[in-house]
mmCIF file of C-alpha atoms in Angstrom:
data_model
loop_
_atom_site.group_PDB
_atom_site.id
_atom_site.type_symbol
_atom_site.label_atom_id
_atom_site.label_comp_id
_atom_site.label_asym_id
_atom_site.label_seq_id
_atom_site.Cartn_x
_atom_site.Cartn_y
_atom_site.Cartn_z
ATOM 1 C CA MET O 1 98.720 63.608 79.589
ATOM 2 C CA ARG O 2 101.710 63.809 81.911
ATOM 3 C CA VAL O 3 102.030 61.748 85.086
ATOM 4 C CA GLY O 4 101.154 64.661 87.365
ATOM 5 C CA GLU O 5 97.926 65.296 85.489
ATOM 6 C CA LEU O 6 96.994 61.600 85.603
ATOM 7 C CA ALA O 7 97.645 61.496 89.346
ATOM 8 C CA ARG O 8 95.428 64.543 89.865
ATOM 9 C CA ARG O 9 92.571 63.244 87.740
ATOM 10 C CA THR O 10 92.570 59.783 89.386
ATOM 11 C CA GLY O 11 93.173 60.922 92.963
ATOM 12 C CA THR O 12 96.282 58.810 93.337
ATOM 13 C CA THR O 13 99.998 59.453 93.694
ATOM 14 C CA VAL O 14 102.829 59.614 91.185
ATOM 15 C CA ARG O 15 104.536 56.862 93.135
ATOM 16 C CA ALA O 16 101.519 54.557 92.717
ATOM 17 C CA LEU O 17 101.410 55.294 88.983
ATOM 18 C CA ARG O 18 105.094 54.394 88.670
ATOM 19 C CA TYR O 19 104.293 51.115 90.426
ATOM 20 C CA TYR O 20 101.444 50.350 88.013
ATOM 21 C CA GLU O 21 103.782 51.165 85.133
ATOM 22 C CA ALA O 22 106.490 48.850 86.489
ATOM 23 C CA ALA O 23 103.878 46.082 86.722
ATOM 24 C CA GLY O 24 103.006 46.633 83.049
ATOM 25 C CA LEU O 25 99.425 47.661 83.763
ATOM 26 C CA VAL O 26 99.379 51.347 82.811
ATOM 27 C CA VAL O 27 102.092 51.931 80.230
ATOM 28 C CA PRO O 28 102.780 55.419 78.796
ATOM 29 C CA ARG O 29 104.506 56.107 75.531
ATOM 30 C CA ARG O 30 107.840 57.839 75.443
ATOM 31 C CA LEU O 31 108.079 61.178 73.710
ATOM 32 C CA SER O 32 111.154 62.236 71.763
ATOM 33 C CA ASN O 33 112.213 64.432 74.659
ATOM 34 C CA GLY O 34 112.075 61.434 77.042
ATOM 35 C CA TYR O 35 108.898 62.436 78.845
ATOM 36 C CA ARG O 36 106.151 59.893 79.489
ATOM 37 C CA GLU O 37 102.723 60.586 78.042
ATOM 38 C CA TYR O 38 99.637 58.666 79.113
ATOM 39 C CA ALA O 39 96.680 58.040 76.835
ATOM 40 C CA PRO O 40 93.193 59.115 77.993
ATOM 41 C CA VAL O 41 92.277 55.452 78.599
ATOM 42 C CA ALA O 42 94.806 55.436 81.459
ATOM 43 C CA VAL O 43 92.287 57.302 83.617
ATOM 44 C CA ARG O 44 89.847 54.395 83.337
ATOM 45 C CA GLN O 45 92.616 51.872 83.907
ATOM 46 C CA VAL O 46 93.851 53.512 87.085
ATOM 47 C CA ALA O 47 90.290 53.912 88.369
ATOM 48 C CA GLN O 48 89.714 50.205 87.701
ATOM 49 C CA ILE O 49 92.882 49.214 89.553
ATOM 50 C CA ARG O 50 91.987 51.282 92.590
ATOM 51 C CA GLU O 51 88.382 50.056 92.644
ATOM 52 C CA LEU O 52 89.406 46.405 92.449
ATOM 53 C CA MET O 53 92.126 46.808 95.066
ATOM 54 C CA ALA O 54 89.508 48.280 97.399
ATOM 55 C CA LEU O 55 87.541 45.052 96.874
ATOM 56 C CA GLY O 56 90.528 43.014 98.018
ATOM 57 C CA LEU O 57 92.288 42.162 94.778
ATOM 58 C CA SER O 58 96.046 42.472 94.503
ATOM 59 C CA VAL O 59 97.582 44.705 91.861
ATOM 60 C CA GLU O 60 98.485 41.659 89.768
ATOM 61 C CA GLU O 61 94.947 40.280 89.996
ATOM 62 C CA THR O 62 93.607 43.437 88.350
ATOM 63 C CA ARG O 63 95.526 42.666 85.138
ATOM 64 C CA PRO O 64 92.691 40.937 83.198
ATOM 65 C CA PHE O 65 90.370 43.848 83.877
ATOM 66 C CA VAL O 66 92.924 46.514 82.954
ATOM 67 C CA GLU O 67 93.866 44.678 79.767
ATOM 68 C CA SER O 68 90.187 44.410 78.814
ATOM 69 C CA ILE O 69 89.924 48.192 79.050
ATOM 70 C CA ALA O 70 93.085 48.651 76.995
ATOM 71 C CA ASN O 71 91.741 46.323 74.283
ATOM 72 C CA GLY O 72 88.279 47.872 74.325
ATOM 73 C CA ASP O 73 86.755 44.507 75.235
ATOM 74 C CA ASP O 74 84.093 43.503 77.695
ATOM 75 C CA VAL O 75 85.132 41.716 80.869
ATOM 76 C CA CYS O 76 86.877 38.562 79.744
ATOM 77 C CA ALA O 77 86.725 35.002 81.081
ATOM 78 C CA ALA O 78 90.045 35.486 82.874
ATOM 79 C CA ALA O 79 88.591 38.457 84.741
ATOM 80 C CA ILE O 80 85.571 36.424 85.865
ATOM 81 C CA ALA O 81 87.864 33.628 87.008
ATOM 82 C CA THR O 82 89.843 36.167 89.024
ATOM 83 C CA PHE O 83 86.669 37.368 90.715
ATOM 84 C CA ARG O 84 85.704 33.812 91.635
ATOM 85 C CA SER O 85 89.159 33.057 92.938
ATOM 86 C CA THR O 86 89.121 36.206 95.056
ATOM 87 C CA VAL O 87 85.717 35.340 96.504
ATOM 88 C CA SER O 88 86.973 31.860 97.407
ATOM 89 C CA SER O 89 90.020 33.367 99.075
ATOM 90 C CA LEU O 90 87.841 35.791 101.019
ATOM 91 C CA GLN O 91 85.564 32.974 102.190
ATOM 92 C CA LYS O 92 88.565 31.011 103.387
ATOM 93 C CA ARG O 93 89.931 34.074 105.166
ATOM 94 C CA ILE O 94 86.542 34.761 106.780
ATOM 95 C CA GLY O 95 86.528 31.205 108.122
ATOM 96 C CA GLU O 96 90.039 31.626 109.511
ATOM 97 C CA LEU O 97 89.181 34.977 111.117
ATOM 98 C CA THR O 98 85.976 33.581 112.616
ATOM 99 C CA ALA O 99 87.882 30.713 114.178
ATOM 100 C CA GLN O 100 90.491 33.163 115.451
ATOM 101 C CA ARG O 101 87.808 35.418 116.932
ATOM 102 C CA GLU O 102 86.120 32.493 118.689
ATOM 103 C CA ALA O 103 89.447 31.369 120.122
ATOM 104 C CA LEU O 104 90.146 34.901 121.360
ATOM 105 C CA ASP O 105 86.659 35.172 122.863
ATOM 106 C CA ALA O 106 87.330 31.963 124.781
ATOM 107 C CA ARG O 107 90.663 33.345 126.002
ATOM 108 C CA ILE O 108 88.987 36.629 127.040
ATOM 109 C CA ASP O 109 86.356 34.759 129.058
ATOM 110 C CA GLU O 110 89.033 32.606 130.692
ATOM 111 C CA ALA O 111 91.213 35.605 131.525
ATOM 112 C CA ALA O 112 88.257 37.668 132.715
ATOM 113 C CA ARG O 113 87.276 35.017 135.223
ATOM 114 C CA SER O 114 90.739 35.210 136.725
ATOM 115 C CA VAL O 115 90.351 38.912 137.606
ATOM 116 C CA VAL O 116 87.228 38.318 139.666
ATOM 117 C CA THR O 117 88.052 38.765 143.323
ATOM 118 C CA GLY O 118 86.221 37.798 146.475
ATOM 119 C CA ALA O 119 84.050 34.697 146.392
ATOM 120 C CA PRO O 120 84.756 32.308 143.519
ATOM 121 C CA ALA O 121 82.118 31.689 140.859
ATOM 122 C CA GLY O 122 79.294 29.533 142.130
ATOM 123 C CA SER O 123 80.095 30.150 145.818
ATOM 124 C CA GLY O 124 76.921 32.121 146.574
ATOM 125 C CA SER O 125 75.651 29.244 148.708
ATOM 126 C CA GLY O 126 78.191 30.292 151.340
ATOM 127 C CA LEU O 127 76.137 33.427 151.952
ATOM 128 C CA THR O 128 72.912 31.615 152.699
ATOM 129 C CA GLY O 129 71.901 32.093 156.314
ATOM 130 C CA ARG O 130 74.336 34.940 156.881
ATOM 131 C CA PRO O 131 72.975 37.965 158.773
ATOM 132 C CA MET O 132 72.795 41.166 156.814
ATOM 133 C CA PRO O 133 75.319 43.790 157.943
ATOM 134 C CA GLU O 134 74.347 46.955 159.793
ATOM 135 C CA LEU O 135 74.633 49.203 156.769
ATOM 136 C CA SER O 136 72.339 52.014 155.693
ATOM 137 C CA PHE O 137 72.139 53.780 152.332
ATOM 138 C CA TYR O 138 70.024 56.544 150.872
ATOM 139 C CA ALA O 139 68.263 55.085 147.831
ATOM 140 C CA THR O 140 67.352 56.954 144.655
ATOM 141 C CA ASP O 141 63.847 57.664 145.993
ATOM 142 C CA GLY O 142 65.353 59.480 148.991
ATOM 143 C CA SER O 143 64.487 56.765 151.498
ATOM 144 C CA LEU O 144 67.005 55.466 154.035
ATOM 145 C CA VAL O 145 67.463 51.739 153.469
ATOM 146 C CA ASP O 146 68.723 49.798 156.489
ATOM 147 C CA LEU O 147 69.933 46.428 155.198
ATOM 148 C CA ARG O 148 69.526 44.908 158.652
ATOM 149 C CA ALA O 149 65.905 46.058 158.875
ATOM 150 C CA LEU O 150 64.407 45.893 155.403
ATOM 151 C CA GLY O 151 60.960 45.071 156.744
ATOM 152 C CA PRO O 152 58.672 42.060 156.881
ATOM 153 C CA GLY O 153 58.574 39.575 154.055
ATOM 154 C CA ARG O 154 61.157 38.842 151.412
ATOM 155 C CA SER O 155 63.363 41.544 149.937
ATOM 156 C CA VAL O 156 65.002 40.982 146.564
ATOM 157 C CA ILE O 157 68.272 42.870 146.043
ATOM 158 C CA PHE O 158 69.819 42.496 142.631
ATOM 159 C CA VAL O 159 73.473 43.503 142.653
ATOM 160 C CA TYR O 160 74.998 44.527 139.316
ATOM 161 C CA PRO O 161 78.279 45.990 137.994
ATOM 162 C CA LEU O 162 77.056 49.239 136.435
ATOM 163 C CA THR O 163 74.914 50.739 133.724
ATOM 164 C CA GLY O 164 75.986 53.259 131.108
ATOM 165 C CA ARG O 165 74.488 56.562 130.054
ATOM 166 C CA PRO O 166 73.631 57.298 126.423
ATOM 167 C CA GLY O 167 76.626 58.954 124.768
ATOM 168 C CA VAL O 168 78.983 58.229 127.678
ATOM 169 C CA ASP O 169 81.725 55.641 127.252
ATOM 170 C CA LEU O 170 81.874 52.761 129.695
ATOM 171 C CA PRO O 171 85.118 52.194 131.611
ATOM 172 C CA ARG O 172 87.916 50.827 129.470
ATOM 173 C CA GLY O 173 87.991 47.037 129.494
ATOM 174 C CA LEU O 174 84.483 46.582 130.910
ATOM 175 C CA LEU O 175 83.041 45.073 127.754
ATOM 176 C CA GLU O 176 85.818 42.472 127.698
ATOM 177 C CA ILE O 177 85.065 41.243 131.207
ATOM 178 C CA HIS O 178 83.052 38.066 131.425
ATOM 179 C CA GLY O 179 79.624 38.689 132.949
ATOM 180 C CA ALA O 180 79.899 42.478 133.064
ATOM 181 C CA ARG O 181 77.459 43.241 130.258
ATOM 182 C CA GLY O 182 73.662 43.212 130.442
ATOM 183 C CA SER O 183 72.857 45.369 133.470
ATOM 184 C CA THR O 184 70.503 47.668 131.569
ATOM 185 C CA ASP O 185 68.639 44.716 130.038
ATOM 186 C CA GLN O 186 68.360 43.148 133.478
ATOM 187 C CA ALA O 187 66.971 46.378 134.940
ATOM 188 C CA ILE O 188 64.372 46.572 132.152
ATOM 189 C CA TRP O 189 63.240 42.996 132.693
ATOM 190 C CA LEU O 190 62.951 43.557 136.433
ATOM 191 C CA ARG O 191 60.943 46.686 135.665
ATOM 192 C CA ASP O 192 58.609 44.884 133.275
ATOM 193 C CA HIS O 193 58.097 41.978 135.689
ATOM 194 C CA HIS O 194 58.160 43.991 138.911
ATOM 195 C CA ALA O 195 54.484 43.459 139.658
ATOM 196 C CA GLU O 196 54.810 39.748 138.970
ATOM 197 C CA ILE O 197 57.799 39.450 141.309
ATOM 198 C CA LEU O 198 55.785 41.107 144.059
ATOM 199 C CA ALA O 199 52.827 38.836 143.311
ATOM 200 C CA ALA O 200 55.144 35.809 143.524
ATOM 201 C CA GLY O 201 56.027 36.661 147.119
ATOM 202 C CA ALA O 202 58.562 39.479 147.246
ATOM 203 C CA ALA O 203 57.694 42.381 149.520
ATOM 204 C CA ARG O 204 60.135 44.784 147.853
ATOM 205 C CA VAL O 205 62.836 44.989 145.176
ATOM 206 C CA TYR O 206 66.070 46.963 145.166
ATOM 207 C CA GLY O 207 68.983 47.326 142.807
ATOM 208 C CA LEU O 208 72.472 47.914 144.178
ATOM 209 C CA SER O 209 75.734 48.864 142.480
ATOM 210 C CA ALA O 210 78.961 50.719 143.139
ATOM 211 C CA GLN O 211 77.806 53.636 140.999
ATOM 212 C CA SER O 212 77.006 57.072 142.373
ATOM 213 C CA THR O 213 73.496 58.283 143.145
ATOM 214 C CA GLY O 214 73.610 60.556 140.082
ATOM 215 C CA TYR O 215 74.135 57.672 137.679
ATOM 216 C CA GLN O 216 71.453 55.620 139.375
ATOM 217 C CA ARG O 217 68.887 58.428 139.408
ATOM 218 C CA GLU O 218 69.470 58.989 135.693
ATOM 219 C CA LEU O 219 68.772 55.304 135.064
ATOM 220 C CA VAL O 220 65.626 55.301 137.216
ATOM 221 C CA HIS O 221 64.326 58.362 135.360
ATOM 222 C CA ARG O 222 65.273 57.156 131.874
ATOM 223 C CA LEU O 223 63.872 53.636 132.296
ATOM 224 C CA ARG O 224 61.045 54.647 134.651
ATOM 225 C CA LEU O 225 62.021 51.974 137.143
ATOM 226 C CA PRO O 226 59.331 51.177 139.741
ATOM 227 C CA TYR O 227 61.919 50.127 142.332
ATOM 228 C CA PRO O 228 64.706 52.187 143.957
ATOM 229 C CA LEU O 229 68.418 51.752 143.398
ATOM 230 C CA ILE O 230 71.023 51.772 146.163
ATOM 231 C CA PRO O 231 74.442 53.374 145.643
ATOM 232 C CA ASP O 232 77.374 51.634 147.332
ATOM 233 C CA PRO O 233 80.445 53.315 145.803
ATOM 234 C CA ARG O 234 82.661 52.229 148.717
ATOM 235 C CA LEU O 235 81.645 48.568 148.271
ATOM 236 C CA GLY O 236 80.550 48.387 151.896
ATOM 237 C CA LEU O 237 78.280 45.401 151.313
ATOM 238 C CA ALA O 238 81.072 43.544 149.539
ATOM 239 C CA ALA O 239 83.400 44.105 152.483
ATOM 240 C CA ALA O 240 80.779 43.064 155.045
ATOM 241 C CA LEU O 241 79.502 39.926 153.307
ATOM 242 C CA GLY O 242 82.456 39.015 151.107
ATOM 243 C CA LEU O 243 80.519 39.531 147.891
ATOM 244 C CA PRO O 244 82.478 38.931 144.682
ATOM 245 C CA THR O 245 83.759 41.920 142.749
ATOM 246 C CA LEU O 246 85.469 42.429 139.418
ATOM 247 C CA ALA O 247 88.032 44.832 138.023
ATOM 248 C CA ALA O 248 87.223 47.151 135.087
ATOM 249 C CA GLY O 249 90.157 49.381 134.245
ATOM 250 C CA ASP O 250 90.912 51.319 137.413
ATOM 251 C CA LEU O 251 87.476 50.589 138.901
ATOM 252 C CA THR O 252 86.303 47.820 141.197
ATOM 253 C CA LEU O 253 82.692 46.845 140.615
ATOM 254 C CA TYR O 254 80.251 44.313 141.955
ATOM 255 C CA GLU O 255 79.939 41.010 140.208
ATOM 256 C CA ARG O 256 76.361 40.247 139.286
ATOM 257 C CA LEU O 257 74.296 38.352 141.866
ATOM 258 C CA THR O 258 70.879 38.559 143.532
ATOM 259 C CA LEU O 259 70.132 38.239 147.241
ATOM 260 C CA VAL O 260 66.790 37.198 148.689
ATOM 261 C CA VAL O 261 66.671 38.534 152.239
ATOM 262 C CA THR O 262 64.089 37.484 154.811
ATOM 263 C CA GLY O 263 64.094 39.335 158.086
ATOM 264 C CA ASP O 264 67.728 40.166 158.700
ATOM 265 C CA ARG O 265 69.274 37.128 156.975
ATOM 266 C CA VAL O 266 70.172 35.987 153.483
ATOM 267 C CA GLU O 267 67.676 33.299 152.519
ATOM 268 C CA HIS O 268 68.877 32.601 148.981
ATOM 269 C CA VAL O 269 71.568 33.718 146.535
ATOM 270 C CA PHE O 270 71.474 33.662 142.738
ATOM 271 C CA HIS O 271 75.072 33.415 141.541
ATOM 272 C CA PRO O 272 76.322 33.265 138.884
ATOM 273 C CA ILE O 273 73.691 34.827 136.622
ATOM 274 C CA PRO O 274 74.444 33.673 133.061
ATOM 275 C CA ASP O 275 71.525 35.490 131.392
ATOM 276 C CA PRO O 276 70.843 38.875 133.045
ATOM 277 C CA ALA O 277 67.951 39.768 130.732
ATOM 278 C CA SER O 278 65.819 36.770 131.749
ATOM 279 C CA HIS O 279 66.913 36.716 135.397
ATOM 280 C CA ALA O 280 63.588 38.180 136.550
ATOM 281 C CA LEU O 281 61.852 34.998 135.411
ATOM 282 C CA GLU O 282 64.362 32.902 137.356
ATOM 283 C CA VAL O 283 63.610 34.913 140.500
ATOM 284 C CA MET O 284 59.862 34.523 139.978
ATOM 285 C CA ARG O 285 60.170 30.763 139.565
ATOM 286 C CA TRP O 286 62.124 30.500 142.819
ATOM 287 C CA LEU O 287 59.667 32.693 144.720
ATOM 288 C CA ASN O 288 56.742 30.604 143.501
ATOM 289 C CA ARG O 289 58.431 27.409 144.685
ATOM 290 C CA ALA O 290 59.688 28.773 148.015
#
């Protein structure tokens, strides 16, 4: 068959076939008129080359396999040795890439911490004893929440960056920011342990983020949250109390922390929160000790 026919039957290009020919892998015979003619076995040879290259072998490393086909032999010892060598090379490369990924993850965490504004990590103790600002918000249940007059007993307000909607992309760069992930898991845990938090001594629980009411209502409905969420898209609470925020693309969001408010003052602050999913248990332990 001619080179065009071979290219069509193997789904490759004439240029690639010329390269295989130059490497001595798929060699046509010359006709008297100077044209190249490939034997039917060339189809199997080219298919073998392409298959092995897809597995990570170089063109040269496919030689033992291609020659076995040309000779009508089974896979030879040289071909097996090539496979083993390739596997060893892949394992080495995987180790190198894993180390590179871990180093990059460490750099991402280090860089992400530097974009956090407001209070530095671990500075939540500076909020203890501070009076709550005179701010009011309409929560997702339609109630007007006055942060200065939350009511008797302890109020737990967990502040989080944002949650996503199914099928809607999160803001660019959010997933690379240290501490930004896990809000949905945290909301679920607080939902599942809501009754226990109340039994431990909390009079009420709120969630607060910079997201709009629409996003928050969707989350309450989808997760069937037993507590209301408070929208603060203008970051009013951050401005009033100096709460830490973080940058995600062109957005400014709250950094994750939890306030325990008694009367009109901050009694306790959880910050930072390294494991959002299990944070509800941390809150319960504190309430039981307080």
